[in-house]
mmCIF file of C-alpha atoms and ligand atoms in Angstrom:
data_model
loop_
_atom_site.group_PDB
_atom_site.id
_atom_site.type_symbol
_atom_site.label_atom_id
_atom_site.label_comp_id
_atom_site.label_asym_id
_atom_site.label_seq_id
_atom_site.Cartn_x
_atom_site.Cartn_y
_atom_site.Cartn_z
ATOM 1 C CA UNK N 18 302.294 78.753 76.629
ATOM 2 C CA UNK N 19 300.745 77.799 73.370
ATOM 3 C CA UNK N 20 299.154 80.698 71.517
ATOM 4 C CA UNK N 21 295.378 80.415 70.953
ATOM 5 C CA UNK N 22 294.782 79.325 67.338
ATOM 6 C CA UNK N 23 292.912 81.821 65.263
ATOM 7 C CA UNK N 24 291.432 79.506 62.566
ATOM 8 C CA UNK N 25 288.660 80.146 60.200
ATOM 9 C CA UNK N 26 288.157 77.395 57.587
ATOM 10 C CA UNK N 27 285.398 76.724 55.016
ATOM 11 C CA UNK N 28 283.941 73.998 56.959
ATOM 12 C CA UNK N 29 283.351 76.276 59.972
ATOM 13 C CA UNK N 30 281.732 78.855 57.754
ATOM 14 C CA UNK N 31 279.674 76.951 55.317
ATOM 15 C CA UNK N 32 277.158 75.483 57.858
ATOM 16 C CA UNK N 33 275.970 79.030 58.534
ATOM 17 C CA UNK N 34 274.865 79.637 55.051
ATOM 18 C CA UNK N 35 271.029 79.884 54.793
ATOM 19 C CA UNK N 36 269.314 76.823 53.392
ATOM 20 C CA UNK N 37 269.035 75.994 50.497
ATOM 21 C CA UNK N 38 272.332 77.732 49.592
ATOM 22 C CA UNK N 39 274.522 74.880 50.668
ATOM 23 C CA UNK N 40 272.573 72.477 48.445
ATOM 24 C CA UNK N 41 272.599 74.795 45.496
ATOM 25 C CA UNK N 42 276.365 75.391 45.872
ATOM 26 C CA UNK N 43 276.956 71.651 46.381
ATOM 27 C CA UNK N 44 275.048 70.694 43.262
ATOM 28 C CA UNK N 45 276.560 73.516 41.164
ATOM 29 C CA UNK N 46 280.096 72.287 42.258
ATOM 30 C CA UNK N 47 279.310 68.669 41.471
ATOM 31 C CA UNK N 48 277.967 69.656 37.985
ATOM 32 C CA UNK N 49 281.047 71.832 37.312
ATOM 33 C CA UNK N 50 283.353 69.074 38.260
ATOM 34 C CA UNK N 51 281.491 66.600 36.138
ATOM 35 C CA UNK N 52 281.350 68.787 33.091
ATOM 36 C CA UNK N 53 284.882 69.790 33.554
ATOM 37 C CA UNK N 54 286.083 66.269 33.507
ATOM 38 C CA UNK N 55 284.232 65.383 30.234
ATOM 39 C CA UNK N 56 286.587 64.217 27.643
ATOM 40 C CA UNK N 57 289.483 64.125 30.106
ATOM 41 C CA UNK N 58 288.690 60.908 31.973
ATOM 42 C CA UNK N 59 286.304 58.038 31.476
ATOM 43 C CA UNK N 60 282.557 58.814 32.207
ATOM 44 C CA UNK N 61 282.457 56.553 35.321
ATOM 45 C CA UNK N 62 285.438 58.413 36.727
ATOM 46 C CA UNK N 63 283.857 61.752 36.238
ATOM 47 C CA UNK N 64 280.642 60.351 37.923
ATOM 48 C CA UNK N 65 282.674 59.133 40.863
ATOM 49 C CA UNK N 66 284.531 62.464 41.420
ATOM 50 C CA UNK N 67 281.399 64.580 40.985
ATOM 51 C CA UNK N 68 279.473 62.405 43.409
ATOM 52 C CA UNK N 69 282.322 62.440 45.861
ATOM 53 C CA UNK N 70 282.150 66.324 45.739
ATOM 54 C CA UNK N 71 278.372 66.243 46.508
ATOM 55 C CA UNK N 72 278.770 63.683 49.246
ATOM 56 C CA UNK N 73 281.572 65.566 50.883
ATOM 57 C CA UNK N 74 279.480 68.611 50.759
ATOM 58 C CA UNK N 75 276.627 66.851 52.485
ATOM 59 C CA UNK N 76 278.150 67.446 55.894
ATOM 60 C CA UNK N 77 277.339 71.088 55.437
ATOM 61 C CA UNK N 78 273.589 70.317 55.803
ATOM 62 C CA UNK N 79 271.768 70.566 59.050
ATOM 63 C CA UNK N 80 269.750 67.452 59.679
ATOM 64 C CA UNK N 81 269.289 64.208 57.648
ATOM 65 C CA UNK N 82 266.912 65.358 55.019
ATOM 66 C CA UNK N 83 269.152 68.158 53.949
ATOM 67 C CA UNK N 84 272.339 66.009 53.967
ATOM 68 C CA UNK N 85 270.502 63.574 51.853
ATOM 69 C CA UNK N 86 269.257 66.180 49.508
ATOM 70 C CA UNK N 87 272.766 67.619 49.083
ATOM 71 C CA UNK N 88 274.359 64.235 48.511
ATOM 72 C CA UNK N 89 271.719 62.793 46.147
ATOM 73 C CA UNK N 90 270.881 66.085 44.180
ATOM 74 C CA UNK N 91 273.684 65.605 41.571
ATOM 75 C CA UNK N 92 273.368 61.984 40.750
ATOM 76 C CA UNK N 93 269.477 62.356 40.592
ATOM 77 C CA UNK N 94 269.561 65.388 38.161
ATOM 78 C CA UNK N 95 272.240 63.618 36.228
ATOM 79 C CA UNK N 96 270.055 60.529 35.849
ATOM 80 C CA UNK N 97 266.937 62.629 35.052
ATOM 81 C CA UNK N 98 268.831 64.566 32.487
ATOM 82 C CA UNK N 99 269.892 61.390 30.693
ATOM 83 C CA UNK N 100 273.326 63.017 30.013
ATOM 84 C CA UNK N 101 275.261 60.235 31.574
ATOM 85 C CA UNK N 102 276.450 57.261 29.441
ATOM 86 C CA UNK N 103 277.753 55.023 32.277
ATOM 87 C CA UNK N 104 276.937 51.324 33.142
ATOM 88 C CA UNK N 105 274.043 50.637 35.444
ATOM 89 C CA UNK N 106 276.384 49.569 38.356
ATOM 90 C CA UNK N 107 277.794 52.947 38.312
ATOM 91 C CA UNK N 108 274.525 54.298 39.800
ATOM 92 C CA UNK N 109 275.603 52.445 42.986
ATOM 93 C CA UNK N 110 278.528 54.851 43.455
ATOM 94 C CA UNK N 111 276.611 57.588 45.291
ATOM 95 C CA UNK N 112 275.305 54.958 47.713
ATOM 96 C CA UNK N 113 278.744 53.546 48.324
ATOM 97 C CA UNK N 114 280.104 57.029 48.880
ATOM 98 C CA UNK N 115 277.451 57.802 51.404
ATOM 99 C CA UNK N 116 278.099 54.667 53.319
ATOM 100 C CA UNK N 117 281.742 55.431 53.436
ATOM 101 C CA UNK N 118 281.152 58.933 54.941
ATOM 102 C CA UNK N 119 278.177 57.812 57.089
ATOM 103 C CA UNK N 120 279.016 54.135 57.947
ATOM 104 C CA UNK N 121 276.245 52.084 59.330
ATOM 105 C CA UNK N 122 278.240 51.005 62.363
ATOM 106 C CA UNK N 123 278.542 54.760 63.347
ATOM 107 C CA UNK N 124 274.727 55.374 63.137
ATOM 108 C CA UNK N 125 274.151 53.051 66.083
ATOM 109 C CA UNK N 126 276.102 55.567 68.308
ATOM 110 C CA UNK N 127 275.776 58.793 66.465
ATOM 111 C CA UNK N 128 275.980 60.095 63.011
ATOM 112 C CA UNK N 129 278.014 63.175 62.180
ATOM 113 C CA UNK N 130 276.867 66.357 63.977
ATOM 114 C CA UNK N 131 279.670 68.854 64.771
ATOM 115 C CA UNK N 132 280.305 70.513 68.142
ATOM 116 C CA UNK N 133 279.372 74.166 67.711
ATOM 117 C CA UNK N 134 282.216 76.644 67.850
ATOM 118 C CA UNK N 135 281.937 77.760 71.415
ATOM 119 C CA UNK N 136 280.003 74.793 72.923
ATOM 120 C CA UNK N 137 282.809 74.173 75.538
ATOM 121 C CA UNK N 138 283.368 77.633 76.615
ATOM 122 C CA UNK N 139 283.859 77.679 80.453
ATOM 123 C CA UNK N 140 284.964 74.073 80.588
ATOM 124 C CA UNK N 141 288.540 74.846 81.534
ATOM 125 C CA UNK N 142 287.247 76.977 84.464
ATOM 126 C CA UNK N 143 285.283 73.896 85.710
ATOM 127 C CA UNK N 144 288.038 71.388 85.109
ATOM 128 C CA UNK N 145 291.717 72.503 85.169
ATOM 129 C CA UNK N 146 293.898 69.982 83.179
ATOM 130 C CA UNK N 147 297.848 69.952 83.565
ATOM 131 C CA UNK N 148 300.021 70.816 80.451
ATOM 132 C CA UNK N 149 300.359 67.821 78.179
ATOM 133 C CA UNK N 150 297.194 66.106 79.610
ATOM 134 C CA UNK N 151 295.825 63.518 77.079
ATOM 135 C CA UNK N 152 292.317 64.338 75.997
ATOM 136 C CA UNK N 153 290.333 62.024 73.616
ATOM 137 C CA UNK N 154 287.392 63.161 71.307
ATOM 138 C CA UNK N 155 285.631 59.588 71.084
ATOM 139 C CA UNK N 156 284.030 59.756 67.661
ATOM 140 C CA UNK N 157 285.739 62.837 66.524
ATOM 141 C CA UNK N 158 283.896 63.261 63.242
ATOM 142 C CA UNK N 159 285.326 66.272 61.103
ATOM 143 C CA UNK N 160 287.302 67.521 64.144
ATOM 144 C CA UNK N 161 284.899 70.084 65.482
ATOM 145 C CA UNK N 162 285.083 68.711 68.927
ATOM 146 C CA UNK N 163 288.810 68.792 68.784
ATOM 147 C CA UNK N 164 288.829 72.379 67.666
ATOM 148 C CA UNK N 165 286.448 73.322 70.548
ATOM 149 C CA UNK N 166 288.745 71.285 72.962
ATOM 150 C CA UNK N 167 291.753 73.095 71.790
ATOM 151 C CA UNK N 168 290.115 76.476 72.324
ATOM 152 C CA UNK N 169 289.643 75.599 76.031
ATOM 153 C CA UNK N 170 292.731 73.377 76.561
ATOM 154 C CA UNK N 171 295.467 74.763 74.149
ATOM 155 C CA UNK N 172 298.226 72.952 76.165
ATOM 156 C CA UNK N 173 296.622 69.614 76.134
ATOM 157 C CA UNK N 174 297.646 66.554 73.963
ATOM 158 C CA UNK N 175 294.474 66.138 71.821
ATOM 159 C CA UNK N 176 293.508 62.882 70.211
ATOM 160 C CA UNK N 177 290.593 61.711 68.284
ATOM 161 C CA UNK N 178 289.275 58.352 67.082
ATOM 162 C CA UNK N 179 286.674 58.117 64.321
ATOM 163 C CA UNK N 180 285.051 55.176 62.580
ATOM 164 C CA UNK N 181 284.386 56.658 59.137
ATOM 165 C CA UNK N 182 287.524 56.664 56.956
ATOM 166 C CA UNK N 183 286.852 59.956 54.939
ATOM 167 C CA UNK N 184 285.854 61.827 58.142
ATOM 168 C CA UNK N 185 288.963 60.552 59.919
ATOM 169 C CA UNK N 186 291.122 61.707 56.923
ATOM 170 C CA UNK N 187 289.415 65.179 56.859
ATOM 171 C CA UNK N 188 289.542 65.526 60.535
ATOM 172 C CA UNK N 189 293.407 64.791 60.446
ATOM 173 C CA UNK N 190 293.798 67.559 57.755
ATOM 174 C CA UNK N 191 291.760 70.030 59.794
ATOM 175 C CA UNK N 192 293.561 69.289 63.103
ATOM 176 C CA UNK N 193 297.153 68.586 62.137
ATOM 177 C CA UNK N 194 298.134 69.257 65.810
ATOM 178 C CA UNK N 195 296.033 66.270 67.074
ATOM 179 C CA UNK N 196 296.539 62.618 66.816
ATOM 180 C CA UNK N 197 293.478 61.290 64.760
ATOM 181 C CA UNK N 198 293.201 57.622 64.428
ATOM 182 C CA UNK N 199 290.513 55.395 62.679
ATOM 183 C CA UNK N 200 288.887 53.033 65.108
ATOM 184 C CA UNK N 201 285.840 52.075 67.092
ATOM 185 C CA UNK N 202 285.522 54.191 70.198
ATOM 186 C CA UNK N 203 284.173 51.279 72.137
ATOM 187 C CA UNK N 204 287.231 49.173 71.516
ATOM 188 C CA UNK N 205 289.610 52.092 72.441
ATOM 189 C CA UNK N 206 291.416 51.910 75.731
ATOM 190 C CA UNK N 207 290.506 54.988 77.758
ATOM 191 C CA UNK N 208 292.868 54.222 80.691
ATOM 192 C CA UNK N 209 295.578 56.797 79.663
ATOM 193 C CA UNK N 210 293.296 59.794 79.278
ATOM 194 C CA UNK N 211 292.823 62.728 81.641
ATOM 195 C CA UNK N 212 289.477 63.545 79.770
ATOM 196 C CA UNK N 213 287.282 61.785 77.340
ATOM 197 C CA UNK N 214 284.943 63.991 75.452
ATOM 198 C CA UNK N 215 281.740 62.722 73.703
ATOM 199 C CA UNK N 216 279.059 64.030 71.496
ATOM 200 C CA UNK N 217 277.052 60.932 70.765
ATOM 201 C CA UNK N 218 273.582 59.936 71.641
ATOM 202 C CA UNK N 219 271.375 59.593 74.751
ATOM 203 C CA UNK N 220 271.346 55.817 74.331
ATOM 204 C CA UNK N 221 275.200 55.562 74.278
ATOM 205 C CA UNK N 222 275.608 57.422 77.629
ATOM 206 C CA UNK N 223 275.085 54.420 80.103
ATOM 207 C CA UNK N 224 277.576 52.489 78.078
ATOM 208 C CA UNK N 225 280.001 55.284 77.989
ATOM 209 C CA UNK N 226 279.847 55.834 81.729
ATOM 210 C CA UNK N 227 280.352 52.093 82.355
ATOM 211 C CA UNK N 228 283.451 52.097 80.099
ATOM 212 C CA UNK N 229 284.889 55.201 81.691
ATOM 213 C CA UNK N 230 284.442 53.989 85.176
ATOM 214 C CA UNK N 231 285.978 50.658 84.310
ATOM 215 C CA UNK N 232 289.077 52.103 82.341
ATOM 216 C CA UNK N 233 289.741 55.651 83.555
ATOM 217 C CA UNK N 234 291.780 56.574 86.566
ATOM 218 C CA UNK N 235 290.228 58.149 89.535
ATOM 219 C CA UNK N 236 290.168 61.993 89.227
ATOM 220 C CA UNK N 237 289.872 61.976 85.446
ATOM 221 C CA UNK N 238 287.019 63.360 83.561
ATOM 222 C CA UNK N 239 284.134 62.300 81.244
ATOM 223 C CA UNK N 240 282.698 65.228 79.399
ATOM 224 C CA UNK N 241 279.399 64.932 77.240
ATOM 225 C CA UNK N 242 277.971 67.424 75.025
ATOM 226 C CA UNK N 243 274.096 67.566 75.133
ATOM 227 C CA UNK N 244 273.486 64.123 76.759
ATOM 228 C CA UNK N 245 273.766 63.275 80.330
ATOM 229 C CA UNK N 246 274.568 59.733 81.999
ATOM 230 C CA UNK N 247 271.159 58.596 83.234
ATOM 231 C CA UNK N 248 270.979 58.521 86.932
ATOM 232 C CA UNK N 249 274.325 60.076 87.609
ATOM 233 C CA UNK N 250 275.381 63.153 89.398
ATOM 234 C CA UNK N 251 277.610 65.341 87.335
ATOM 235 C CA UNK N 252 280.462 67.404 88.896
ATOM 236 C CA UNK N 253 279.220 70.307 86.746
ATOM 237 C CA UNK N 254 276.735 71.233 84.133
ATOM 238 C CA UNK N 255 277.616 74.123 81.914
ATOM 239 C CA UNK N 256 275.345 75.822 79.425
ATOM 240 C CA UNK N 257 277.370 78.312 77.489
ATOM 241 C CA UNK N 258 275.046 80.955 75.836
ATOM 242 C CA UNK N 259 271.965 78.798 76.064
ATOM 243 C CA UNK N 260 273.401 76.237 73.706
ATOM 244 C CA UNK N 261 273.722 72.433 74.447
ATOM 245 C CA UNK N 262 274.455 71.524 78.129
ATOM 246 C CA UNK N 263 278.018 70.246 78.738
ATOM 247 C CA UNK N 264 277.808 67.384 81.308
ATOM 248 C CA UNK N 265 281.007 66.864 83.321
ATOM 249 C CA UNK N 266 281.627 63.611 85.384
ATOM 250 C CA UNK N 267 284.518 62.987 87.586
ATOM 251 C CA UNK N 268 285.856 59.447 87.682
ATOM 252 C CA UNK N 269 286.670 57.693 90.948
ATOM 253 C CA UNK N 270 284.709 56.722 94.062
ATOM 254 C CA UNK N 271 281.322 55.271 93.489
ATOM 255 C CA UNK N 272 280.553 54.021 89.870
ATOM 256 C CA UNK N 273 279.425 57.116 87.984
ATOM 257 C CA UNK N 274 276.255 55.589 86.637
ATOM 258 C CA UNK N 275 274.902 54.327 90.074
ATOM 259 C CA UNK N 276 274.840 57.690 91.937
ATOM 260 C CA UNK N 277 271.378 59.081 92.382
ATOM 261 C CA UNK N 278 270.180 61.798 90.092
ATOM 262 C CA UNK N 279 270.392 65.236 91.772
ATOM 263 C CA UNK N 280 268.726 68.422 90.724
ATOM 264 C CA UNK N 281 271.387 71.086 89.838
HETATM 265 C C1 LIG Z 17 277.689 63.648 66.707
HETATM 266 S S1 LIG Z 17 279.258 63.282 65.836
HETATM 267 C C2 LIG Z 17 280.309 64.222 66.854
HETATM 268 C C3 LIG Z 17 281.699 64.573 65.971
HETATM 269 C C4 LIG Z 17 282.698 65.330 66.879
HETATM 270 N N1 LIG Z 17 282.985 64.536 68.125
HETATM 271 C C5 LIG Z 17 282.194 66.664 67.238
HETATM 272 O O1 LIG Z 17 281.745 66.867 68.319
HETATM 273 O O2 LIG Z 17 282.346 67.537 66.313
HETATM 274 C C6 LIG Z 17 279.526 61.684 66.264
HETATM 275 C C7 LIG Z 17 280.652 61.010 65.544
HETATM 276 O O3 LIG Z 17 280.932 59.774 66.007
HETATM 277 C C8 LIG Z 17 281.258 58.895 65.067
HETATM 278 N N2 LIG Z 17 281.099 57.626 65.609
HETATM 279 C C9 LIG Z 17 279.845 56.911 65.793
HETATM 280 N N3 LIG Z 17 279.994 55.742 66.321
HETATM 281 C C10 LIG Z 17 281.368 55.503 66.461
HETATM 282 C C11 LIG Z 17 282.098 54.499 66.856
HETATM 283 N N4 LIG Z 17 281.600 53.411 67.338
HETATM 284 N N5 LIG Z 17 283.544 54.557 66.903
HETATM 285 C C12 LIG Z 17 284.129 55.700 66.330
HETATM 286 N N6 LIG Z 17 283.383 56.771 65.873
HETATM 287 C C13 LIG Z 17 282.038 56.653 65.895
HETATM 288 C C14 LIG Z 17 280.472 59.223 63.911
HETATM 289 O O4 LIG Z 17 281.032 58.810 62.679
HETATM 290 C C15 LIG Z 17 280.435 60.785 64.049
HETATM 291 O O5 LIG Z 17 281.525 61.294 63.311
#
Protein backbone atom coordinates (compact mmCIF):
# COMPACT_ATOMS: atom_id res chain seq x y z
CA UNK A 1 0.00 0.00 0.00
CA UNK A 2 1.28 3.46 -0.90
CA UNK A 3 1.47 5.85 2.04
CA UNK A 4 -0.80 8.88 1.83
CA UNK A 5 1.37 11.86 0.88
CA UNK A 6 1.49 14.69 3.39
CA UNK A 7 2.51 17.60 1.22
CA UNK A 8 2.19 21.26 1.92
CA UNK A 9 3.62 23.51 -0.74
CA UNK A 10 3.62 27.22 -1.29
CA UNK A 11 1.06 27.06 -4.08
CA UNK A 12 -1.43 25.30 -1.81
CA UNK A 13 -1.02 27.88 0.92
CA UNK A 14 -0.77 31.15 -1.01
CA UNK A 15 -4.34 31.28 -2.42
CA UNK A 16 -5.65 31.46 1.16
CA UNK A 17 -3.86 34.75 1.81
CA UNK A 18 -6.41 37.56 2.15
CA UNK A 19 -6.69 39.97 -0.75
CA UNK A 20 -4.77 42.17 -1.58
CA UNK A 21 -1.82 40.43 0.12
CA UNK A 22 -1.09 38.10 -2.85
CA UNK A 23 -0.91 41.12 -5.16
CA UNK A 24 1.30 43.14 -2.81
CA UNK A 25 3.66 40.19 -2.33
CA UNK A 26 3.80 39.47 -6.06
CA UNK A 27 4.52 43.11 -6.96
CA UNK A 28 7.16 43.37 -4.23
CA UNK A 29 8.80 40.14 -5.44
CA UNK A 30 8.82 41.35 -9.06
CA UNK A 31 10.33 44.70 -8.06
CA UNK A 32 12.96 43.01 -5.88
CA UNK A 33 13.94 40.72 -8.73
CA UNK A 34 14.04 43.65 -11.18
CA UNK A 35 16.17 45.83 -8.90
CA UNK A 36 18.40 42.90 -7.94
CA UNK A 37 19.17 42.24 -11.60
CA UNK A 38 20.14 45.84 -12.37
CA UNK A 39 23.72 46.01 -13.56
CA UNK A 40 23.97 42.21 -13.76
CA UNK A 41 21.96 41.59 -16.94
CA UNK A 42 20.71 43.77 -19.80
CA UNK A 43 17.58 45.81 -18.91
CA UNK A 44 15.30 43.76 -21.18
CA UNK A 45 16.34 40.52 -19.45
CA UNK A 46 15.62 42.08 -16.05
CA UNK A 47 12.17 43.13 -17.33
CA UNK A 48 11.45 39.64 -18.69
CA UNK A 49 12.45 37.85 -15.49
CA UNK A 50 10.57 40.27 -13.21
CA UNK A 51 7.44 40.07 -15.40
CA UNK A 52 7.72 36.28 -15.33
CA UNK A 53 7.67 36.42 -11.53
CA UNK A 54 4.52 38.59 -11.58
CA UNK A 55 2.80 36.43 -14.19
CA UNK A 56 3.61 33.19 -12.38
CA UNK A 57 2.27 34.71 -9.16
CA UNK A 58 -0.99 35.64 -10.92
CA UNK A 59 -2.24 32.07 -10.47
CA UNK A 60 -2.52 32.90 -6.76
CA UNK A 61 -5.34 35.35 -7.45
CA UNK A 62 -8.97 34.26 -7.16
CA UNK A 63 -10.84 35.40 -10.25
CA UNK A 64 -9.78 37.14 -13.44
CA UNK A 65 -9.62 40.70 -12.18
CA UNK A 66 -7.27 39.77 -9.38
CA UNK A 67 -5.08 37.65 -11.64
CA UNK A 68 -4.85 40.45 -14.16
CA UNK A 69 -3.96 42.95 -11.43
CA UNK A 70 -1.24 40.70 -10.03
CA UNK A 71 0.30 40.06 -13.45
CA UNK A 72 0.12 43.61 -14.76
CA UNK A 73 0.93 45.47 -11.53
CA UNK A 74 4.70 45.32 -11.92
CA UNK A 75 5.00 46.31 -15.62
CA UNK A 76 2.44 49.09 -15.15
CA UNK A 77 4.17 50.52 -12.10
CA UNK A 78 7.53 50.26 -13.89
CA UNK A 79 6.17 52.09 -16.93
CA UNK A 80 4.62 54.81 -14.74
CA UNK A 81 7.82 55.22 -12.76
CA UNK A 82 9.76 55.86 -15.96
CA UNK A 83 12.64 53.91 -14.46
CA UNK A 84 12.98 51.40 -17.31
CA UNK A 85 15.25 52.05 -20.25
CA UNK A 86 13.97 49.33 -22.56
CA UNK A 87 12.93 49.39 -26.24
CA UNK A 88 9.22 49.87 -27.00
CA UNK A 89 8.73 46.24 -28.10
CA UNK A 90 9.84 45.03 -24.66
CA UNK A 91 6.46 46.19 -23.26
CA UNK A 92 4.87 43.32 -25.20
CA UNK A 93 6.73 40.91 -22.91
CA UNK A 94 4.08 40.93 -20.14
CA UNK A 95 1.36 40.23 -22.72
CA UNK A 96 3.37 37.38 -24.26
CA UNK A 97 3.95 35.86 -20.82
CA UNK A 98 0.24 36.08 -19.99
CA UNK A 99 -0.64 34.31 -23.25
CA UNK A 100 1.89 31.59 -22.43
CA UNK A 101 0.34 30.91 -19.03
CA UNK A 102 -3.25 31.43 -20.17
CA UNK A 103 -3.25 30.38 -23.85
CA UNK A 104 -6.34 31.51 -25.76
CA UNK A 105 -7.07 27.94 -26.87
CA UNK A 106 -7.49 26.85 -23.27
CA UNK A 107 -9.94 29.72 -22.56
CA UNK A 108 -12.50 28.09 -24.87
CA UNK A 109 -12.69 25.16 -22.45
CA UNK A 110 -11.67 26.55 -19.08
CA UNK A 111 -9.05 28.92 -17.75
CA UNK A 112 -7.00 27.91 -14.75
CA UNK A 113 -8.97 27.39 -11.56
CA UNK A 114 -7.56 24.71 -9.28
CA UNK A 115 -9.48 21.86 -7.70
CA UNK A 116 -9.86 22.69 -3.99
CA UNK A 117 -7.90 20.55 -1.52
CA UNK A 118 -10.65 18.18 -0.33
CA UNK A 119 -13.00 18.52 -3.31
CA UNK A 120 -12.92 14.80 -4.12
CA UNK A 121 -13.34 13.48 -0.59
CA UNK A 122 -15.66 10.46 -0.66
CA UNK A 123 -15.03 9.67 -4.33
CA UNK A 124 -13.20 6.42 -3.59
CA UNK A 125 -16.18 5.25 -1.52
CA UNK A 126 -18.49 5.89 -4.49
CA UNK A 127 -16.11 4.41 -7.09
CA UNK A 128 -13.52 1.79 -6.15
CA UNK A 129 -10.58 1.55 -8.56
CA UNK A 130 -8.11 -1.36 -8.74
CA UNK A 131 -4.44 -0.81 -7.91
CA UNK A 132 -2.64 0.65 -10.92
CA UNK A 133 -5.82 1.89 -12.61
CA UNK A 134 -5.04 4.69 -15.06
CA UNK A 135 -6.68 7.99 -14.16
CA UNK A 136 -6.45 11.14 -16.32
CA UNK A 137 -6.93 14.75 -15.26
CA UNK A 138 -7.93 16.26 -18.60
CA UNK A 139 -6.67 19.85 -18.43
CA UNK A 140 -4.53 19.36 -15.33
CA UNK A 141 -3.44 23.00 -14.80
CA UNK A 142 -1.03 23.31 -11.90
CA UNK A 143 -1.75 19.79 -10.64
CA UNK A 144 -4.33 20.47 -7.93
CA UNK A 145 -6.73 17.98 -9.50
CA UNK A 146 -3.97 15.36 -9.60
CA UNK A 147 -3.14 16.07 -5.94
CA UNK A 148 -6.82 15.68 -5.00
CA UNK A 149 -7.05 12.46 -7.03
CA UNK A 150 -3.94 11.11 -5.32
CA UNK A 151 -5.50 11.76 -1.92
CA UNK A 152 -8.42 9.49 -2.79
CA UNK A 153 -6.65 7.01 -5.12
CA UNK A 154 -3.07 6.69 -3.79
CA UNK A 155 -2.52 3.43 -5.70
CA UNK A 156 -3.74 4.70 -9.10
CA UNK A 157 -1.49 5.60 -12.04
CA UNK A 158 -2.19 9.29 -12.40
CA UNK A 159 -1.74 11.19 -15.63
CA UNK A 160 -2.41 14.75 -16.67
CA UNK A 161 -2.64 16.58 -19.97
CA UNK A 162 -2.40 20.38 -20.13
CA UNK A 163 -2.37 22.84 -23.03
CA UNK A 164 -0.34 25.64 -21.40
CA UNK A 165 3.41 24.99 -21.54
CA UNK A 166 4.40 26.69 -18.26
CA UNK A 167 1.43 25.19 -16.38
CA UNK A 168 2.38 21.75 -17.68
CA UNK A 169 5.98 22.25 -16.47
CA UNK A 170 4.90 23.50 -13.04
CA UNK A 171 2.41 20.65 -12.75
CA UNK A 172 5.14 18.10 -13.51
CA UNK A 173 7.30 19.70 -10.78
CA UNK A 174 4.48 19.56 -8.23
CA UNK A 175 3.39 16.05 -9.18
CA UNK A 176 6.59 14.09 -9.93
CA UNK A 177 4.68 10.83 -9.29
CA UNK A 178 2.30 11.55 -12.18
CA UNK A 179 2.83 11.45 -15.94
CA UNK A 180 2.17 14.98 -17.14
CA UNK A 181 2.05 15.76 -20.87
CA UNK A 182 1.48 18.88 -22.87
CA UNK A 183 -1.44 18.46 -25.27
CA UNK A 184 -5.04 19.13 -26.15
CA UNK A 185 -7.47 17.18 -24.02
CA UNK A 186 -9.85 16.85 -26.97
CA UNK A 187 -7.18 15.16 -29.10
CA UNK A 188 -6.20 12.70 -26.38
CA UNK A 189 -7.26 9.08 -26.57
CA UNK A 190 -9.30 8.25 -23.45
CA UNK A 191 -9.68 4.55 -24.27
CA UNK A 192 -7.07 3.27 -21.80
CA UNK A 193 -8.35 5.11 -18.74
CA UNK A 194 -10.36 3.71 -15.85
CA UNK A 195 -11.38 7.27 -14.97
CA UNK A 196 -11.20 10.65 -16.65
CA UNK A 197 -11.49 13.64 -14.32
CA UNK A 198 -12.49 17.10 -15.57
CA UNK A 199 -12.80 20.55 -14.06
CA UNK A 200 -13.70 22.51 -17.16
CA UNK A 201 -16.81 24.53 -18.06
CA UNK A 202 -20.53 23.80 -18.28
CA UNK A 203 -20.33 24.29 -22.06
CA UNK A 204 -17.68 21.56 -22.37
CA UNK A 205 -19.63 18.82 -20.65
CA UNK A 206 -21.79 17.53 -23.53
CA UNK A 207 -18.69 17.24 -25.72
CA UNK A 208 -16.75 15.52 -22.93
CA UNK A 209 -19.57 13.02 -22.38
CA UNK A 210 -19.77 12.23 -26.10
CA UNK A 211 -15.99 11.71 -26.23
CA UNK A 212 -16.03 9.52 -23.13
CA UNK A 213 -18.92 7.47 -24.47
CA UNK A 214 -17.17 6.96 -27.80
CA UNK A 215 -13.73 6.09 -26.43
CA UNK A 216 -13.94 4.73 -22.88
CA UNK A 217 -14.68 1.11 -22.04
CA UNK A 218 -17.92 0.02 -20.36
CA UNK A 219 -17.63 0.22 -16.59
CA UNK A 220 -15.13 3.09 -16.59
CA UNK A 221 -15.82 6.53 -15.13
CA UNK A 222 -16.16 10.16 -16.12
CA UNK A 223 -15.93 12.47 -13.12
CA UNK A 224 -16.61 16.20 -13.31
CA UNK A 225 -16.11 18.79 -10.63
CA UNK A 226 -18.86 21.40 -10.43
CA UNK A 227 -20.40 20.86 -13.88
CA UNK A 228 -22.83 18.12 -14.82
CA UNK A 229 -23.47 16.50 -18.18
CA UNK A 230 -26.71 18.08 -19.40
CA UNK A 231 -29.57 15.61 -19.47
CA UNK A 232 -27.56 12.69 -18.11
CA UNK A 233 -28.16 10.57 -15.05
CA UNK A 234 -25.08 10.38 -12.83
CA UNK A 235 -24.09 7.24 -10.97
CA UNK A 236 -23.42 9.49 -7.96
CA UNK A 237 -23.36 13.13 -7.01
CA UNK A 238 -21.11 14.00 -4.08
CA UNK A 239 -20.94 17.30 -2.27
CA UNK A 240 -18.08 17.20 0.23
CA UNK A 241 -18.50 19.86 2.93
CA UNK A 242 -20.85 21.95 0.83
CA UNK A 243 -18.16 22.64 -1.80
CA UNK A 244 -18.54 22.01 -5.53
CA UNK A 245 -20.68 19.03 -6.50
CA UNK A 246 -18.74 16.07 -7.91
CA UNK A 247 -20.64 14.41 -10.77
CA UNK A 248 -19.82 10.74 -11.38
CA UNK A 249 -20.88 9.01 -14.62
CA UNK A 250 -20.41 5.33 -15.42
CA UNK A 251 -19.62 4.46 -19.02
CA UNK A 252 -21.42 1.71 -20.87
CA UNK A 253 -24.98 0.87 -21.76
CA UNK A 254 -26.92 3.81 -23.13
CA UNK A 255 -25.00 6.87 -24.26
CA UNK A 256 -24.35 8.97 -21.16
CA UNK A 257 -25.66 12.16 -22.66
CA UNK A 258 -28.95 10.70 -23.87
CA UNK A 259 -30.34 9.48 -20.58
CA UNK A 260 -33.16 11.52 -19.08
CA UNK A 261 -32.28 13.81 -16.23
CA UNK A 262 -33.29 12.49 -12.84
CA UNK A 263 -33.66 14.25 -9.53
CA UNK A 264 -31.18 12.88 -7.01
C1 LIG B 1 -10.35 24.90 -14.29
S1 LIG B 1 -8.66 24.47 -14.66
C2 LIG B 1 -8.54 22.91 -13.84
C3 LIG B 1 -7.10 22.52 -13.55
C4 LIG B 1 -6.96 21.18 -12.87
N1 LIG B 1 -7.66 20.13 -13.57
C5 LIG B 1 -7.48 21.23 -11.46
O1 LIG B 1 -8.61 20.76 -11.29
O2 LIG B 1 -6.82 21.76 -10.58
C6 LIG B 1 -8.78 24.01 -16.39
C7 LIG B 1 -7.43 23.71 -17.03
O3 LIG B 1 -7.68 23.12 -18.28
C8 LIG B 1 -6.72 23.60 -19.20
N2 LIG B 1 -7.26 23.44 -20.54
C9 LIG B 1 -8.30 24.13 -21.07
N3 LIG B 1 -8.54 23.69 -22.33
C10 LIG B 1 -7.64 22.69 -22.56
C11 LIG B 1 -7.40 21.84 -23.67
N4 LIG B 1 -8.15 21.92 -24.77
N5 LIG B 1 -6.43 20.92 -23.58
C12 LIG B 1 -5.67 20.83 -22.45
N6 LIG B 1 -5.84 21.62 -21.38
C13 LIG B 1 -6.83 22.54 -21.42
C14 LIG B 1 -6.51 25.05 -18.80
O4 LIG B 1 -5.28 25.56 -19.28
C15 LIG B 1 -6.56 24.93 -17.28
O5 LIG B 1 -5.29 24.71 -16.76
